[in-house]
GROMACS .gro file of N, CA, C and O in nm:
model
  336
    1UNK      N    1   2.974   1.731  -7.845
    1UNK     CA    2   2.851   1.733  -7.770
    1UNK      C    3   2.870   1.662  -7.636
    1UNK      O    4   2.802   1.705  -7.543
    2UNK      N    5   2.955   1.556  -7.611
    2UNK     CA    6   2.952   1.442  -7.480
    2UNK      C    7   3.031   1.546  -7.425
    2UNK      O    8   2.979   1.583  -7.319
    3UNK      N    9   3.147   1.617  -7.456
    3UNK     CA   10   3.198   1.744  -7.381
    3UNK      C   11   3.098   1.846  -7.287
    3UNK      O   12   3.101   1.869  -7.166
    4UNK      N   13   3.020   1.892  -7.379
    4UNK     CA   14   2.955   1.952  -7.312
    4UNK      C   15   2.873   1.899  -7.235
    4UNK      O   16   2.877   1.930  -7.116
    5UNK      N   17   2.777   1.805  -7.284
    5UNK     CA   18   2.740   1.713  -7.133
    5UNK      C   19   2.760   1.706  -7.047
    5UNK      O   20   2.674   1.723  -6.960
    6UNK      N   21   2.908   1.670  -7.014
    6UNK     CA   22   2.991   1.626  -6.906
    6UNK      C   23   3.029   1.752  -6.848
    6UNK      O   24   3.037   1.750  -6.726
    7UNK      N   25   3.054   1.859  -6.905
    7UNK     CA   26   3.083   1.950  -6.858
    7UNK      C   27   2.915   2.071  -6.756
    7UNK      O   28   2.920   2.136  -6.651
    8UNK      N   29   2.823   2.053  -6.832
    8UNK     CA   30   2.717   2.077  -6.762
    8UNK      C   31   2.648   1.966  -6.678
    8UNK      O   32   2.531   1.978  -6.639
    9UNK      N   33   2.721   1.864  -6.653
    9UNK     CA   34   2.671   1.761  -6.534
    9UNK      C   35   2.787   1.811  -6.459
    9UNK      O   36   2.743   1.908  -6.398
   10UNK      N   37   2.893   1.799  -6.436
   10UNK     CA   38   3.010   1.877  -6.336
   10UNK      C   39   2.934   1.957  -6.274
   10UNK      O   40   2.877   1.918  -6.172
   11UNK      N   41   2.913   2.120  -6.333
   11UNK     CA   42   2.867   2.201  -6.313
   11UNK      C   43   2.741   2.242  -6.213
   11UNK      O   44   2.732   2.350  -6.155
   12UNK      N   45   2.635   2.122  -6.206
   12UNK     CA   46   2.519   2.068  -6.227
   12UNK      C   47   2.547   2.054  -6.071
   12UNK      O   48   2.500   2.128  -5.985
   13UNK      N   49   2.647   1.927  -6.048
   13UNK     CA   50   2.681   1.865  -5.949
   13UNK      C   51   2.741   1.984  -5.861
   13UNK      O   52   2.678   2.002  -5.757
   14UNK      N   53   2.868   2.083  -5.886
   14UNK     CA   54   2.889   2.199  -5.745
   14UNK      C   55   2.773   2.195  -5.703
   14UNK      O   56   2.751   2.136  -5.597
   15UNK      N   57   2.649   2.265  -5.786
   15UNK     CA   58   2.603   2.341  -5.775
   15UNK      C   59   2.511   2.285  -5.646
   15UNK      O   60   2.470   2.347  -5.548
   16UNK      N   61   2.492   2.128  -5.687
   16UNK     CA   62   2.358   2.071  -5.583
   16UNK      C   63   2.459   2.045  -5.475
   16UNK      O   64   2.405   2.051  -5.365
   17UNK      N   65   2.581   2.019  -5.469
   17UNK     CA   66   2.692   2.011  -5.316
   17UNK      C   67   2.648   2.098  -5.274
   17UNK      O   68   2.564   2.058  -5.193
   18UNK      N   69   2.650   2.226  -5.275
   18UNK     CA   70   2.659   2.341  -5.224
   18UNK      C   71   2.571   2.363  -5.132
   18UNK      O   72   2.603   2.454  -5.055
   19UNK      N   73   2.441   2.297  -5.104
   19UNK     CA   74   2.346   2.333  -5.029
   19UNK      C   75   2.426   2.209  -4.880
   19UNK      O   76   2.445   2.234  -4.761
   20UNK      N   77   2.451   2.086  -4.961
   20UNK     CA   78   2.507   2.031  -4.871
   20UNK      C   79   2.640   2.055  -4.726
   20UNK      O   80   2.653   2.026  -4.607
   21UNK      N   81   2.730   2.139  -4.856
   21UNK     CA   82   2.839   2.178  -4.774
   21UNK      C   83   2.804   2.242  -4.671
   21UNK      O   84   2.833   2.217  -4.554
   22UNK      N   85   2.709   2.368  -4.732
   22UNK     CA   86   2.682   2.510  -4.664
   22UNK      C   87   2.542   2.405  -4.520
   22UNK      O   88   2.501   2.485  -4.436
   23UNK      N   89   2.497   2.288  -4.504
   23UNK     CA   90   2.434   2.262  -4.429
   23UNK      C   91   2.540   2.191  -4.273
   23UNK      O   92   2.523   2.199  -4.151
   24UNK      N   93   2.666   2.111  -4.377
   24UNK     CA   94   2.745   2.072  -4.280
   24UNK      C   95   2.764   2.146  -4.229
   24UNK      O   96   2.705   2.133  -4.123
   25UNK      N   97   2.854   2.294  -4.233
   25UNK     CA   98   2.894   2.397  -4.227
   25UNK      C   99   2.808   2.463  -4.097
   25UNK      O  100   2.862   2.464  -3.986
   26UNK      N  101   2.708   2.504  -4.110
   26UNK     CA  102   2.642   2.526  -4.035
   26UNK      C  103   2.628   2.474  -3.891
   26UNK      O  104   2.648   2.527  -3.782
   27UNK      N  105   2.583   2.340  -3.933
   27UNK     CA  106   2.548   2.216  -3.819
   27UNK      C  107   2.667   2.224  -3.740
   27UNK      O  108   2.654   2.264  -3.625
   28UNK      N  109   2.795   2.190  -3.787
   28UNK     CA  110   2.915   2.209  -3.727
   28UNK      C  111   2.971   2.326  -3.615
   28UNK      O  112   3.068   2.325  -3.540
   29UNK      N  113   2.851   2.438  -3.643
   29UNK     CA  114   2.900   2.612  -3.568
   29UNK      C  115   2.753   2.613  -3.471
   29UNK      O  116   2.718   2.710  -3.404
   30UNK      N  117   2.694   2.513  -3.478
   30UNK     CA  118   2.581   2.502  -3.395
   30UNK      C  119   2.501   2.624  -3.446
   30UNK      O  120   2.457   2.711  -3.371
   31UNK      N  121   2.491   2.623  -3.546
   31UNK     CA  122   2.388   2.726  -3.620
   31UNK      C  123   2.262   2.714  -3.677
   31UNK      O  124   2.244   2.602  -3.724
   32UNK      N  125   2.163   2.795  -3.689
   32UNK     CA  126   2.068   2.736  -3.762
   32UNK      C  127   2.058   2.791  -3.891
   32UNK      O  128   2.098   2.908  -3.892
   33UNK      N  129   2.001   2.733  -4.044
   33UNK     CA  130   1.986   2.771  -4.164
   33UNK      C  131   1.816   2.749  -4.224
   33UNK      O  132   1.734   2.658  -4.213
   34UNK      N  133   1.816   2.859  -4.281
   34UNK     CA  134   1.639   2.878  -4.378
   34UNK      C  135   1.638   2.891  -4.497
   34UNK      O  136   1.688   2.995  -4.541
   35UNK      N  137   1.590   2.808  -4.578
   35UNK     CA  138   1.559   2.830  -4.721
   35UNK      C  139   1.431   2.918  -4.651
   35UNK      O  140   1.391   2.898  -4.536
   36UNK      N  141   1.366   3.036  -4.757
   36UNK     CA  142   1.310   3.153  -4.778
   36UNK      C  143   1.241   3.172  -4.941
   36UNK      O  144   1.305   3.187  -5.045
   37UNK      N  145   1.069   3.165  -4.922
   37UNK     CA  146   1.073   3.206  -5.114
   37UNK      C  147   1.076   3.407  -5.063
   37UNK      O  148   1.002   3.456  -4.978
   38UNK      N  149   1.144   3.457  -5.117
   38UNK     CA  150   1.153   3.574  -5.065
   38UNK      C  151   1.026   3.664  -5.231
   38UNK      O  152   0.985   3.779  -5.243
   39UNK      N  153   1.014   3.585  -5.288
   39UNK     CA  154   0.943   3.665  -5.469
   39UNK      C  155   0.966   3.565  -5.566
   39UNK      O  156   1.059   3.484  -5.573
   40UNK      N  157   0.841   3.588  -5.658
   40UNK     CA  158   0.766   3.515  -5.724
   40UNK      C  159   0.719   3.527  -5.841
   40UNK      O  160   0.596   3.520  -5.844
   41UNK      N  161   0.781   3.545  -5.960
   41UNK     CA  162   0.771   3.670  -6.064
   41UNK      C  163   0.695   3.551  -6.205
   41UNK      O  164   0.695   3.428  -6.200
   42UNK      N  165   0.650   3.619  -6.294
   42UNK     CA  166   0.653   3.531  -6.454
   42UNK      C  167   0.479   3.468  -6.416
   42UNK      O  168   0.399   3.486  -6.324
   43UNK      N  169   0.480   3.396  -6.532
   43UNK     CA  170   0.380   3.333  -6.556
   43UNK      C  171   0.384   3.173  -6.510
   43UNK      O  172   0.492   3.128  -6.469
   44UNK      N  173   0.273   3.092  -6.516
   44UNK     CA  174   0.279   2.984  -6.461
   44UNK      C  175   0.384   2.907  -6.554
   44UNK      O  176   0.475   2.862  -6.485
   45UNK      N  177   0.394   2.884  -6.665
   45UNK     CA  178   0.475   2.773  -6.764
   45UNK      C  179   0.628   2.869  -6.744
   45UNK      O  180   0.726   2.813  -6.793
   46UNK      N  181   0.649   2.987  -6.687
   46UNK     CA  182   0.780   3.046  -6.705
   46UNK      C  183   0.846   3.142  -6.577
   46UNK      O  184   0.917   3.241  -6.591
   47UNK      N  185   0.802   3.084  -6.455
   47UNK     CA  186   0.830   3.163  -6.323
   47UNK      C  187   0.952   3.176  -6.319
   47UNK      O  188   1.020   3.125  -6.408
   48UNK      N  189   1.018   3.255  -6.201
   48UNK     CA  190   1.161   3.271  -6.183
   48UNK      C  191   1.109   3.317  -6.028
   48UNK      O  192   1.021   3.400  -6.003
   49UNK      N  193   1.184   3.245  -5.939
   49UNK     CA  194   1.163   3.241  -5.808
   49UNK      C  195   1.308   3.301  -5.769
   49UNK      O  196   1.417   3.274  -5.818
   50UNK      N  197   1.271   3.401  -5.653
   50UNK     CA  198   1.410   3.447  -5.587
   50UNK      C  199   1.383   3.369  -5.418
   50UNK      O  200   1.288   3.369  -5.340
   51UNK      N  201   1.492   3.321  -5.419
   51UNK     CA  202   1.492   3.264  -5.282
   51UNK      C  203   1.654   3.289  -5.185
   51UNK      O  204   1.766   3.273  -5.233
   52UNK      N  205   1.631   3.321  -5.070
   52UNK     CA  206   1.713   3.359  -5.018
   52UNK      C  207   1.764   3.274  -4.893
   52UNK      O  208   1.684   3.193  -4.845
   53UNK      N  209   1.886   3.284  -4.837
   53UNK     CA  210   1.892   3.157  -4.734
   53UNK      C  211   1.947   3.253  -4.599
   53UNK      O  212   2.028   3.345  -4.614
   54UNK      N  213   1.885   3.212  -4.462
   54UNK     CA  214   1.863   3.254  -4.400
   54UNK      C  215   1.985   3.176  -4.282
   54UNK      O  216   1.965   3.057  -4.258
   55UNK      N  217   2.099   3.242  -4.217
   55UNK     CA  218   2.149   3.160  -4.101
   55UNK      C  219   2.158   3.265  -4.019
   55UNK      O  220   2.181   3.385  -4.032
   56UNK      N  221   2.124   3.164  -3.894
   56UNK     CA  222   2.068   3.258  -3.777
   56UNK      C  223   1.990   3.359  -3.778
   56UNK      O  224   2.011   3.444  -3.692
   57UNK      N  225   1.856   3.386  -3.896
   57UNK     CA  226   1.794   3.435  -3.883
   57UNK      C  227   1.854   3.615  -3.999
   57UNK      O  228   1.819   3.726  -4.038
   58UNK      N  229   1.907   3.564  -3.998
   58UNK     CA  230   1.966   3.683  -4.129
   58UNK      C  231   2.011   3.628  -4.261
   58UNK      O  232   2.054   3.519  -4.299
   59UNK      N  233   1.977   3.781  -4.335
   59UNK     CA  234   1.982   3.679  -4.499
   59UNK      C  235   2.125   3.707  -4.531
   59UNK      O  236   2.191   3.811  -4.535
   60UNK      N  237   2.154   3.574  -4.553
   60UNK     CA  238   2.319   3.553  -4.594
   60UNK      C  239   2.322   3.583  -4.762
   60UNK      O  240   2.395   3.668  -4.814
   61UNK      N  241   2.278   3.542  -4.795
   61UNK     CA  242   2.271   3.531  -4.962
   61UNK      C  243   2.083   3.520  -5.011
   61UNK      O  244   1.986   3.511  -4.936
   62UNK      N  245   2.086   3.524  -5.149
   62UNK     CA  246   1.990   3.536  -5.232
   62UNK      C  247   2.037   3.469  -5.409
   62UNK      O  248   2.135   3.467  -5.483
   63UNK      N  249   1.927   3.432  -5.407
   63UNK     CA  250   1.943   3.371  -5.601
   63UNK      C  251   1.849   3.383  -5.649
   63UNK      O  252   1.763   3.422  -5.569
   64UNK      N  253   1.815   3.370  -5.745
   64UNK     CA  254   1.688   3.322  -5.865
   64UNK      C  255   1.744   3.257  -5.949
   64UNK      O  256   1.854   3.257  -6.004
   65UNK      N  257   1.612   3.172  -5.955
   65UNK     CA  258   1.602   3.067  -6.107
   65UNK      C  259   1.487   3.031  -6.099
   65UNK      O  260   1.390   3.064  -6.030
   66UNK      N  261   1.514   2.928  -6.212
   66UNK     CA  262   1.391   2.863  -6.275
   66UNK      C  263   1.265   2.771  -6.213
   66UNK      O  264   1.150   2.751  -6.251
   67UNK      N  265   1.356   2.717  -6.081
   67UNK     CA  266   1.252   2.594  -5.969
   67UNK      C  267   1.338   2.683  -5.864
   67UNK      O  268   1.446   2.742  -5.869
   68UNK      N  269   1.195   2.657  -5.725
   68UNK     CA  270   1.275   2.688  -5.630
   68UNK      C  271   1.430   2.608  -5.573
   68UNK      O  272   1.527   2.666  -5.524
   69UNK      N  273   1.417   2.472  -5.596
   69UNK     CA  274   1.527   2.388  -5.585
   69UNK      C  275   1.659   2.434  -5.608
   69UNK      O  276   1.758   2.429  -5.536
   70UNK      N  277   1.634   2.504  -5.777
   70UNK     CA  278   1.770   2.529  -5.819
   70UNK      C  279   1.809   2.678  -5.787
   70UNK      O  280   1.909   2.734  -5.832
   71UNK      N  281   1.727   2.727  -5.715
   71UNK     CA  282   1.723   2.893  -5.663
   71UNK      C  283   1.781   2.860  -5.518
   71UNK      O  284   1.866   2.941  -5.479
   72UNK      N  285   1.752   2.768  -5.441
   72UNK     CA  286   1.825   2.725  -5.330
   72UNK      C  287   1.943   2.675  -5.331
   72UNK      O  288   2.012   2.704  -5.234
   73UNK      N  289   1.996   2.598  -5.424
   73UNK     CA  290   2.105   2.616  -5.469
   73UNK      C  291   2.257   2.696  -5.460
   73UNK      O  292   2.367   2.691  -5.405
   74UNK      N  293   2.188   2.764  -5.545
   74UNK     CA  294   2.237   2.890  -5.631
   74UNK      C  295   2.270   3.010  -5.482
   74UNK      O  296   2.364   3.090  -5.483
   75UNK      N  297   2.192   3.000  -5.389
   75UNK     CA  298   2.168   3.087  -5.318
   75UNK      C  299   2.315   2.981  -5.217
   75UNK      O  300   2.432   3.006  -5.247
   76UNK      N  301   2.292   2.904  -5.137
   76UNK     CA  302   2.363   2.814  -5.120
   76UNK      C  303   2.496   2.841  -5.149
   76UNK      O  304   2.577   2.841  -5.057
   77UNK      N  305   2.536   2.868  -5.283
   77UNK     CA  306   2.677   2.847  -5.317
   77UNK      C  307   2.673   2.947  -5.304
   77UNK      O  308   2.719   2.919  -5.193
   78UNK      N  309   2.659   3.088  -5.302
   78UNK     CA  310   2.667   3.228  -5.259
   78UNK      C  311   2.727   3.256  -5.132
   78UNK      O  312   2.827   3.315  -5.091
   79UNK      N  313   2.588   3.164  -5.062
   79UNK     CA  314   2.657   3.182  -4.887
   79UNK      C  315   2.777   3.110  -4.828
   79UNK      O  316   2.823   3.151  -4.722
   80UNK      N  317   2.836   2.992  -4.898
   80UNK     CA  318   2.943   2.976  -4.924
   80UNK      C  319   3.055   3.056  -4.894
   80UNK      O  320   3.144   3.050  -4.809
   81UNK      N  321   3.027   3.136  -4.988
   81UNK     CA  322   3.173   3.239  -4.981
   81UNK      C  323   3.186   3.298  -4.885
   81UNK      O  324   3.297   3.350  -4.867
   82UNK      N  325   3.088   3.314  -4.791
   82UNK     CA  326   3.077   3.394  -4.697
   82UNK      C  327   3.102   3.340  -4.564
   82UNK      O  328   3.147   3.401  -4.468
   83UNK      N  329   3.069   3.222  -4.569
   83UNK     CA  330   3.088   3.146  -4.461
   83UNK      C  331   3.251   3.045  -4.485
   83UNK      O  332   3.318   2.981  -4.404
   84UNK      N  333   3.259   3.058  -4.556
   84UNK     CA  334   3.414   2.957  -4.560
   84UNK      C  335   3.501   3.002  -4.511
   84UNK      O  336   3.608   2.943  -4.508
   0.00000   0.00000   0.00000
């Protein structure tokens, strides 16, 4: 069980860098970046938010999840790939 713990806190952790990297990243190319709720789906106790991230005004990437937070994220490490 402490395995897996540790292994979904790792995980946990890319995941929240990622908004960070992808902000250095940016700042560095004199660019600008947008979190976006782009849709809004489910019920109140069980939403799933798609949010998309925006540099220079175009959508680089897109995610969904559970909070917008972790949909920014998610979206985040997407645009990543694209920008590295």
């Amino acid at each position: 069980t402490k395995n897996i713990i540790n292994s979904q806190l790792t995980e946990n952790k890319k995941t929240f860098d990622s908004k960070g990297k992808l902000q250095t990243i940016i700042q560095k190319n004199k660019q600008t970046i947008k979190y976006k709720l782009i849709d809004e789906k489910g019920p109140d106790h069980n939403k799933e938010f798609l949010v998309g991230v925006f540099i220079n005004n175009y959508k680089t990437a897109e995610a969904k999840a559970s909070s917008i937070k972790e949909a920014e994220q998610k979206a985040a490490q997407k645009a990543l790939k694209s920008v590295s």
